[in-house]
PDB file of N, CA and C in Angstrom:
ATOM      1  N   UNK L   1       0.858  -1.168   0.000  1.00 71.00           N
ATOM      2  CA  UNK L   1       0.000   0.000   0.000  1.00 71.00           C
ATOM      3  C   UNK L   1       0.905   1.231   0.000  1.00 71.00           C
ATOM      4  N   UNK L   2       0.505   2.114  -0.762  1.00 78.00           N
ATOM      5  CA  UNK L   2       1.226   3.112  -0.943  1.00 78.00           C
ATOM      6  C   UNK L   2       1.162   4.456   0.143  1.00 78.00           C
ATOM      7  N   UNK L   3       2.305   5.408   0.202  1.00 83.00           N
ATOM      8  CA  UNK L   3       1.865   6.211   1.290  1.00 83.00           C
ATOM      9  C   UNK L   3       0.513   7.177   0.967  1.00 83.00           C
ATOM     10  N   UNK L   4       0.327   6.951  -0.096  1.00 86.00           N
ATOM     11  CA  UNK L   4      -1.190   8.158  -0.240  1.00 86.00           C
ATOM     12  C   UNK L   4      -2.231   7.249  -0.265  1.00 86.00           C
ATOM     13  N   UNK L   5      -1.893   6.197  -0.416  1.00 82.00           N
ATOM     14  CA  UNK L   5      -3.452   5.260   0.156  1.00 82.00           C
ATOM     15  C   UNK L   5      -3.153   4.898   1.317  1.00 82.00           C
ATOM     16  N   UNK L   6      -2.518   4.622   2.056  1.00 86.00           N
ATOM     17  CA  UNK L   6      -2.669   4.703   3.554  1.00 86.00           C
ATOM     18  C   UNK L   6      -3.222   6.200   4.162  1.00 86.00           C
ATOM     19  N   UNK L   7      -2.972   6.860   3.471  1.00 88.00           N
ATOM     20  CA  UNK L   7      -2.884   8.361   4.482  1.00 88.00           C
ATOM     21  C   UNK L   7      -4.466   8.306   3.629  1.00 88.00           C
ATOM     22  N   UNK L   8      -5.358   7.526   2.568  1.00 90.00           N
ATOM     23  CA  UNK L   8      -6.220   8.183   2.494  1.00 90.00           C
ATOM     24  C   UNK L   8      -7.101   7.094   3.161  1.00 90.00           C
ATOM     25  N   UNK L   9      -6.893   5.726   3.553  1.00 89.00           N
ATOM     26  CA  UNK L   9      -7.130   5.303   4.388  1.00 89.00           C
ATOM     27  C   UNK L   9      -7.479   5.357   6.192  1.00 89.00           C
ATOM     28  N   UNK L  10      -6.671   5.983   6.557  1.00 92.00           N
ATOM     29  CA  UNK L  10      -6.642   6.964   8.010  1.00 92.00           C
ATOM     30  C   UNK L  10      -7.799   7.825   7.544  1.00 92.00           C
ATOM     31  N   UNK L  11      -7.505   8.669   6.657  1.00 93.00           N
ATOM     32  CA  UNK L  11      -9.069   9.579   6.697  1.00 93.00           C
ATOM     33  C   UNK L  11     -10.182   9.455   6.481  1.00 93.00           C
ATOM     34  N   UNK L  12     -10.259   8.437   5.944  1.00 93.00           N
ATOM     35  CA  UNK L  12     -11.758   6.955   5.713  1.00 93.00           C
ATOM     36  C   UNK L  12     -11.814   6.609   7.257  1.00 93.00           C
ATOM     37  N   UNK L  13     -10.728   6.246   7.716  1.00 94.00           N
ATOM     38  CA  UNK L  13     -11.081   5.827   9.289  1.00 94.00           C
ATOM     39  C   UNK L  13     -11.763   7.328  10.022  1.00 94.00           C
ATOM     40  N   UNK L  14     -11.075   7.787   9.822  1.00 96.00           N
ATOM     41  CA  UNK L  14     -11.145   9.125  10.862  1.00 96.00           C
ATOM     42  C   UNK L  14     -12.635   9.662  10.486  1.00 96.00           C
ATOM     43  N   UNK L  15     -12.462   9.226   9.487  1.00 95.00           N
ATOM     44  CA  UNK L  15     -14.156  10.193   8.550  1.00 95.00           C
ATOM     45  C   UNK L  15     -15.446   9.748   8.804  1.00 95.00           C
ATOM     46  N   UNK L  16     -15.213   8.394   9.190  1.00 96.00           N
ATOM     47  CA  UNK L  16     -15.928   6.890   9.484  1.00 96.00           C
ATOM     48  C   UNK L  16     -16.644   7.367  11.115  1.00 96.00           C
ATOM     49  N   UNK L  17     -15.071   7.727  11.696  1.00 96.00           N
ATOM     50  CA  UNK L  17     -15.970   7.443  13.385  1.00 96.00           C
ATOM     51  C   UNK L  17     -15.991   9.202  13.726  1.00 96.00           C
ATOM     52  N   UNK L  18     -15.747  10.044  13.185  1.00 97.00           N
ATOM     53  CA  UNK L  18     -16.430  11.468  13.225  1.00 97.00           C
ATOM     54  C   UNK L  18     -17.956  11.104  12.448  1.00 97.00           C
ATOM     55  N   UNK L  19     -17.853  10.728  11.770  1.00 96.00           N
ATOM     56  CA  UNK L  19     -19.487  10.545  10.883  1.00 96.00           C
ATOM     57  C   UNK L  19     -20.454   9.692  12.256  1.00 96.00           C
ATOM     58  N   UNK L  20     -19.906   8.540  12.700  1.00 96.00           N
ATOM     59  CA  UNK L  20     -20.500   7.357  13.393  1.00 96.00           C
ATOM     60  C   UNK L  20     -20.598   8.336  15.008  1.00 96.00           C
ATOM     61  N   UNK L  21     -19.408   9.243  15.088  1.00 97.00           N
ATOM     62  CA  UNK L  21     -20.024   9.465  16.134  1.00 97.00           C
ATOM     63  C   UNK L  21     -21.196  11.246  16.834  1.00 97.00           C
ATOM     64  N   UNK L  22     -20.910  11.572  15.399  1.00 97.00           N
ATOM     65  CA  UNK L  22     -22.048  12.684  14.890  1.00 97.00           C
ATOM     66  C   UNK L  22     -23.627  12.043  15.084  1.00 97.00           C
ATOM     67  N   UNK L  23     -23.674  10.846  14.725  1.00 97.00           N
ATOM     68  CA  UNK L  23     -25.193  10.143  14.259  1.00 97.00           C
ATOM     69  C   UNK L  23     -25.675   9.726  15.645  1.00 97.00           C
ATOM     70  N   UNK L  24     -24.381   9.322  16.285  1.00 96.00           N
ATOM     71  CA  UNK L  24     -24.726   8.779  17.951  1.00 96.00           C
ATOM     72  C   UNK L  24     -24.852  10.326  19.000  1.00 96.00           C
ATOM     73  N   UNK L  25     -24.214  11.402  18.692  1.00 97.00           N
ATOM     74  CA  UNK L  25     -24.788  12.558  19.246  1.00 97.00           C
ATOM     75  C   UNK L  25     -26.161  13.084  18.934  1.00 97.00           C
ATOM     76  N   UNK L  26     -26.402  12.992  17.320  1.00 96.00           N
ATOM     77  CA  UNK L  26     -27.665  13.758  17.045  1.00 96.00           C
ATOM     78  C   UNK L  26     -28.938  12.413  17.018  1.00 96.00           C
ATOM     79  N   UNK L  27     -28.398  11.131  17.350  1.00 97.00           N
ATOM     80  CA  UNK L  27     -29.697  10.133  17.486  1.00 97.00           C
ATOM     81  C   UNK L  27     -30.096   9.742  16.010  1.00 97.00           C
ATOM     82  N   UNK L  28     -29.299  10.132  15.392  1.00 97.00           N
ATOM     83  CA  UNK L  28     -29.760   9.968  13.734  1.00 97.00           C
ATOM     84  C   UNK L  28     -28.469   8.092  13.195  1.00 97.00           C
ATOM     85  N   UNK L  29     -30.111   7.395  13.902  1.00 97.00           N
ATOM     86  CA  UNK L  29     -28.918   6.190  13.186  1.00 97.00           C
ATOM     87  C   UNK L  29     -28.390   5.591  11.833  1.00 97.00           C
ATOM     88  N   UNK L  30     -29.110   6.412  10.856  1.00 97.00           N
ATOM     89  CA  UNK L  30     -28.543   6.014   9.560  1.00 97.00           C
ATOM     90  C   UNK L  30     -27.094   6.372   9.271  1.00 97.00           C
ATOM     91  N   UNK L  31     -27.230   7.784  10.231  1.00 97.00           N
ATOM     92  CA  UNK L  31     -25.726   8.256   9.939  1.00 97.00           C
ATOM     93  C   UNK L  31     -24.809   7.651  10.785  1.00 97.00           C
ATOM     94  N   UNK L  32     -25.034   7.316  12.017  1.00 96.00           N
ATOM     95  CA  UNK L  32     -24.161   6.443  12.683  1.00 96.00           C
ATOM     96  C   UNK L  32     -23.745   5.285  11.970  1.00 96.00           C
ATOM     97  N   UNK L  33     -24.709   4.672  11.256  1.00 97.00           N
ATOM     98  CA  UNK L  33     -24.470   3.078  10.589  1.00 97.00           C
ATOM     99  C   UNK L  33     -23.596   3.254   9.369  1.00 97.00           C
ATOM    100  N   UNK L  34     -23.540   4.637   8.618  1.00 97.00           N
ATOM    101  CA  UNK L  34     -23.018   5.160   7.490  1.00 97.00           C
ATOM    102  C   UNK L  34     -21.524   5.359   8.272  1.00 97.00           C
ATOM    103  N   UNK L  35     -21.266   5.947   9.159  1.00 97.00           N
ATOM    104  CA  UNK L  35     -19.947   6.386   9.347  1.00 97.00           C
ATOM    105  C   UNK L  35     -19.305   5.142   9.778  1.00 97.00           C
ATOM    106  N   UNK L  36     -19.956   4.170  10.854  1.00 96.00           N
ATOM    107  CA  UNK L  36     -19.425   2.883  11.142  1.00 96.00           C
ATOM    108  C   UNK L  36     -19.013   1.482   9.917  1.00 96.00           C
ATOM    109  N   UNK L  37     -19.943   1.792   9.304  1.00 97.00           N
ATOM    110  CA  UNK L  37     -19.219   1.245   7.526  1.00 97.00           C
ATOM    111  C   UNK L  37     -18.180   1.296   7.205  1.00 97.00           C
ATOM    112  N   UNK L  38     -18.196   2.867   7.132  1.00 96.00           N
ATOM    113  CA  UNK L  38     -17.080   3.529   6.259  1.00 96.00           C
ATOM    114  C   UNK L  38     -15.424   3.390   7.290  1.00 96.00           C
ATOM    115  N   UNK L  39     -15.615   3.205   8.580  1.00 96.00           N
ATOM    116  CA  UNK L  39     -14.576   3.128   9.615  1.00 96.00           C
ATOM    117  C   UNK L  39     -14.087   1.578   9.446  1.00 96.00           C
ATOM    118  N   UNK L  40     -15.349   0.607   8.913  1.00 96.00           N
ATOM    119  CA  UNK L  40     -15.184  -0.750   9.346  1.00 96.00           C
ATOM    120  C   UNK L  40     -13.802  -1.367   7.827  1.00 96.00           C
ATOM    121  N   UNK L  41     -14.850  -0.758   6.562  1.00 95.00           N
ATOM    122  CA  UNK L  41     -14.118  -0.768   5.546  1.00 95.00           C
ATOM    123  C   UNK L  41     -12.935  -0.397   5.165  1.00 95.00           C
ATOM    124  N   UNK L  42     -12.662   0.558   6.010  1.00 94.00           N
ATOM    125  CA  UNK L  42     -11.332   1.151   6.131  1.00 94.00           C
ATOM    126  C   UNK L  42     -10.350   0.284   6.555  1.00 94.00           C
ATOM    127  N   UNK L  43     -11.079  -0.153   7.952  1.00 93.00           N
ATOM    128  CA  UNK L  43     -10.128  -1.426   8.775  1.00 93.00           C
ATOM    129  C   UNK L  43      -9.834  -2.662   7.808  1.00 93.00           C
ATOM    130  N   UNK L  44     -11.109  -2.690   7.338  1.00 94.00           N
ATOM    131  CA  UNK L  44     -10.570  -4.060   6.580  1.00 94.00           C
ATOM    132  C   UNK L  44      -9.874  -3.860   5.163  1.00 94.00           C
ATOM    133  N   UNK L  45      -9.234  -2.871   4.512  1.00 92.00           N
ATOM    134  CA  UNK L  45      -8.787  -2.190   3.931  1.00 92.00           C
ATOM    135  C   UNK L  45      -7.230  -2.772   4.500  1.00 92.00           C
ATOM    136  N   UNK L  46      -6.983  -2.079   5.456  1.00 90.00           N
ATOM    137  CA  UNK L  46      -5.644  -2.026   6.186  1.00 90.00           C
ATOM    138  C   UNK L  46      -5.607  -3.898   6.765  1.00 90.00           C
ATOM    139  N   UNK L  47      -6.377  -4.685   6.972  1.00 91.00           N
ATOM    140  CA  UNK L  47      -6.113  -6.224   7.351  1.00 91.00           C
ATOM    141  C   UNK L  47      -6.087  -6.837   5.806  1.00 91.00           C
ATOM    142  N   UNK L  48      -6.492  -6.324   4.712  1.00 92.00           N
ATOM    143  CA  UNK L  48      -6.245  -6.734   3.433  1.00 92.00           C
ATOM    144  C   UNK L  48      -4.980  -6.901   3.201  1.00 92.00           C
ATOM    145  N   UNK L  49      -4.293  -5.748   3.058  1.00 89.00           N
ATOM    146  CA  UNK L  49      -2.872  -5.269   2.884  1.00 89.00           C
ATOM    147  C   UNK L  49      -1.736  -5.860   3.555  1.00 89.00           C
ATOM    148  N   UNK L  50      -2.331  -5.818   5.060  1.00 89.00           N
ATOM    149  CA  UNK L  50      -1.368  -7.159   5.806  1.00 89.00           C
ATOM    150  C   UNK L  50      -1.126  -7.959   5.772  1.00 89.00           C
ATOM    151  N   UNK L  51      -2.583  -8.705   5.275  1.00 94.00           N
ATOM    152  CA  UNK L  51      -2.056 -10.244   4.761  1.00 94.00           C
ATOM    153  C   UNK L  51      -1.456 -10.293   3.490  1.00 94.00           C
ATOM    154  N   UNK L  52      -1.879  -9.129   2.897  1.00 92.00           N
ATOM    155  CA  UNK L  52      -0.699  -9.092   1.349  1.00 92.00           C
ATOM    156  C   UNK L  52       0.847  -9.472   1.682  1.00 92.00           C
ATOM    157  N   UNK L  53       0.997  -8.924   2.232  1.00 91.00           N
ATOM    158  CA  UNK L  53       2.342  -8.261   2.728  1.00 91.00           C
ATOM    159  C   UNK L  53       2.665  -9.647   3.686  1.00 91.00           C
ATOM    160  N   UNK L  54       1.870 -10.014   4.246  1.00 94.00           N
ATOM    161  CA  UNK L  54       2.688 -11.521   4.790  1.00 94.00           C
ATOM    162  C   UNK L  54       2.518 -13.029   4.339  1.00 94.00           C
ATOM    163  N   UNK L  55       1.756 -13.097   3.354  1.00 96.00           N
ATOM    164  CA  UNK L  55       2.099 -13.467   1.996  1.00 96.00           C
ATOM    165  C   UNK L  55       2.902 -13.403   0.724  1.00 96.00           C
ATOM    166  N   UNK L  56       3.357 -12.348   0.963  1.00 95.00           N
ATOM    167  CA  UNK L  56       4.757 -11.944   0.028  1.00 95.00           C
ATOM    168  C   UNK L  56       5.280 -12.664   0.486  1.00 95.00           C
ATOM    169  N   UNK L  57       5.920 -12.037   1.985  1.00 95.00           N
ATOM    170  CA  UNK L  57       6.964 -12.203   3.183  1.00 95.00           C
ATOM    171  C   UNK L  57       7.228 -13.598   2.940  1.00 95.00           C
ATOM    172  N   UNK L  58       6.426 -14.668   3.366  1.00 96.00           N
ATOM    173  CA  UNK L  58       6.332 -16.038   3.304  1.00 96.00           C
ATOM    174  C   UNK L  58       6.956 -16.385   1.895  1.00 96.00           C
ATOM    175  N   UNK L  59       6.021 -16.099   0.837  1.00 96.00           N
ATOM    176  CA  UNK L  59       6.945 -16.252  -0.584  1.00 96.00           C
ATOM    177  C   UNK L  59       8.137 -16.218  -0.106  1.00 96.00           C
ATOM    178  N   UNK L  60       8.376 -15.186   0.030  1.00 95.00           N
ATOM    179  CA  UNK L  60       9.813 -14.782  -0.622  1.00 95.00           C
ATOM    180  C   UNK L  60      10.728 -15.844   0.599  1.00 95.00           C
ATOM    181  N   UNK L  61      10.328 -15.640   1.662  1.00 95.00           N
ATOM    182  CA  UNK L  61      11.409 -16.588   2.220  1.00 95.00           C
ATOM    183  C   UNK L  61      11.293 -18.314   2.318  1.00 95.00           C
ATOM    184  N   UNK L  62      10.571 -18.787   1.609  1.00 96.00           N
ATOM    185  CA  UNK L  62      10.008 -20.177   0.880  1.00 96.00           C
ATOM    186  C   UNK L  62      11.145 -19.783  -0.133  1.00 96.00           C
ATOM    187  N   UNK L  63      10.981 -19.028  -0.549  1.00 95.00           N
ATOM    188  CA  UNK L  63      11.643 -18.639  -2.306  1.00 95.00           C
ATOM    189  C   UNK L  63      13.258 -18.577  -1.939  1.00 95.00           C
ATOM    190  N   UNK L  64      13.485 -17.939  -0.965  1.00 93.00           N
ATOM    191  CA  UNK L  64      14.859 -17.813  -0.425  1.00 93.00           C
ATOM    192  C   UNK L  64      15.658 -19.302  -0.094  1.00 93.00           C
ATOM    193  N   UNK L  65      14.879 -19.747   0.642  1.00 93.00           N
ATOM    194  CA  UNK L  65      15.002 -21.259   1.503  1.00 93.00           C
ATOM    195  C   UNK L  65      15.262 -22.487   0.509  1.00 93.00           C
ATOM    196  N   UNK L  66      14.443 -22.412  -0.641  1.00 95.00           N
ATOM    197  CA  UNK L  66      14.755 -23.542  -1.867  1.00 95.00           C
ATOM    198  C   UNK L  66      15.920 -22.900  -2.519  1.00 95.00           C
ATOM    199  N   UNK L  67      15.765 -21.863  -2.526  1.00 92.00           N
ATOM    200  CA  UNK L  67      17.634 -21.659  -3.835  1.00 92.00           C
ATOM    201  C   UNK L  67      18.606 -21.704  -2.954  1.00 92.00           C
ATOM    202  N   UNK L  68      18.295 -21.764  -1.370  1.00 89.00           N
ATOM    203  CA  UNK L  68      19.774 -22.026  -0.376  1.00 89.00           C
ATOM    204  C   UNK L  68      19.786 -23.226  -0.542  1.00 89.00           C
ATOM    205  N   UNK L  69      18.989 -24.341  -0.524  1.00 90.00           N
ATOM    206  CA  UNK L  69      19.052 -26.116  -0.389  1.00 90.00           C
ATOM    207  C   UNK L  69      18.852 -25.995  -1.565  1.00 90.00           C
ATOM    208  N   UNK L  70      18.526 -25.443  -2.912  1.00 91.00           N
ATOM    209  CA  UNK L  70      19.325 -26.048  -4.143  1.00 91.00           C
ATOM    210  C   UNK L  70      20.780 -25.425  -4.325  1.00 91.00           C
ATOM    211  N   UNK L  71      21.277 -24.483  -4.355  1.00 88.00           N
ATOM    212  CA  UNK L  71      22.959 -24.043  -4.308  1.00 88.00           C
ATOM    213  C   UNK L  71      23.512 -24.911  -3.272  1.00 88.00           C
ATOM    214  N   UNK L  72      22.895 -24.984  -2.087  1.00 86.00           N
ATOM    215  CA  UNK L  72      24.192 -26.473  -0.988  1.00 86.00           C
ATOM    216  C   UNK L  72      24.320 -27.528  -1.804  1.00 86.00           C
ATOM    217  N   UNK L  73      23.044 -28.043  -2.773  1.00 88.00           N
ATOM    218  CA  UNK L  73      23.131 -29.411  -3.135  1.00 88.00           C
ATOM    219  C   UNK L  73      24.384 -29.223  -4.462  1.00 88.00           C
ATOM    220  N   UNK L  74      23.962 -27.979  -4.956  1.00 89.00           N
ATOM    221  CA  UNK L  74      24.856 -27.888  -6.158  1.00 89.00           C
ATOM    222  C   UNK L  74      26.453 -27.529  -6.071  1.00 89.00           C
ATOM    223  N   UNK L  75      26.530 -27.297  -4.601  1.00 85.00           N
ATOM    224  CA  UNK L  75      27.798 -26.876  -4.163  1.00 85.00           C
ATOM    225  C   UNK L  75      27.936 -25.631  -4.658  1.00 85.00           C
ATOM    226  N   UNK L  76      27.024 -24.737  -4.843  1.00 82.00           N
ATOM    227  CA  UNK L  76      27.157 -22.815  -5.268  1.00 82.00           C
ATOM    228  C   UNK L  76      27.290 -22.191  -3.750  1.00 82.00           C
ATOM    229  N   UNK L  77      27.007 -22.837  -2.442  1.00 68.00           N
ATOM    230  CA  UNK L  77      26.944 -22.050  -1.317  1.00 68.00           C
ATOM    231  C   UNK L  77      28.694 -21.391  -0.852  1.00 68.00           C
ATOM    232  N   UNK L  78      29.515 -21.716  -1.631  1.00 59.00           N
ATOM    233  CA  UNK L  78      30.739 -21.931  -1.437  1.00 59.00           C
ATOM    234  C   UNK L  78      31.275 -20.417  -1.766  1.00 59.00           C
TER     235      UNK L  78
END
């Protein structure tokens, strides 16, 4: 995730529970349920990305781990 979709992420969050908690001051629950969406989506936005990212992670060191035990076998670790 890039730094301008994270940073526009945070303001989806932020926008989310100022909205959610506007609707819970003025008793207006559509808008509460609207801002709590938009806070929830956000979150799961940012748990998307994580598991991206530790799914790479894993790749790559799976990916790392077979070309070390194929170069030992080939005698390249040398």
């Amino acid at each position: 995730m890039s730094a301008e979709d994270k940073f526009e992420n945070t303001a989806d969050k932020v926008g989310g529970k100022i909205q959610e908690g506007a609707g819970k001051l003025t008793g207006d629950k559509e808008t509460e349920a609207r801002g709590k969406a938009e806070a929830t989506k956000a979150d799961l936005k940012d748990k998307l990305d994580d598991a991206k990212n530790s799914a790479k992670n894993t790749f790559d060191d799976v990916k790392d781990s077979v070309k070390g035990a194929v170069d030992g076998l080939l005698g390249n670790d040398k």
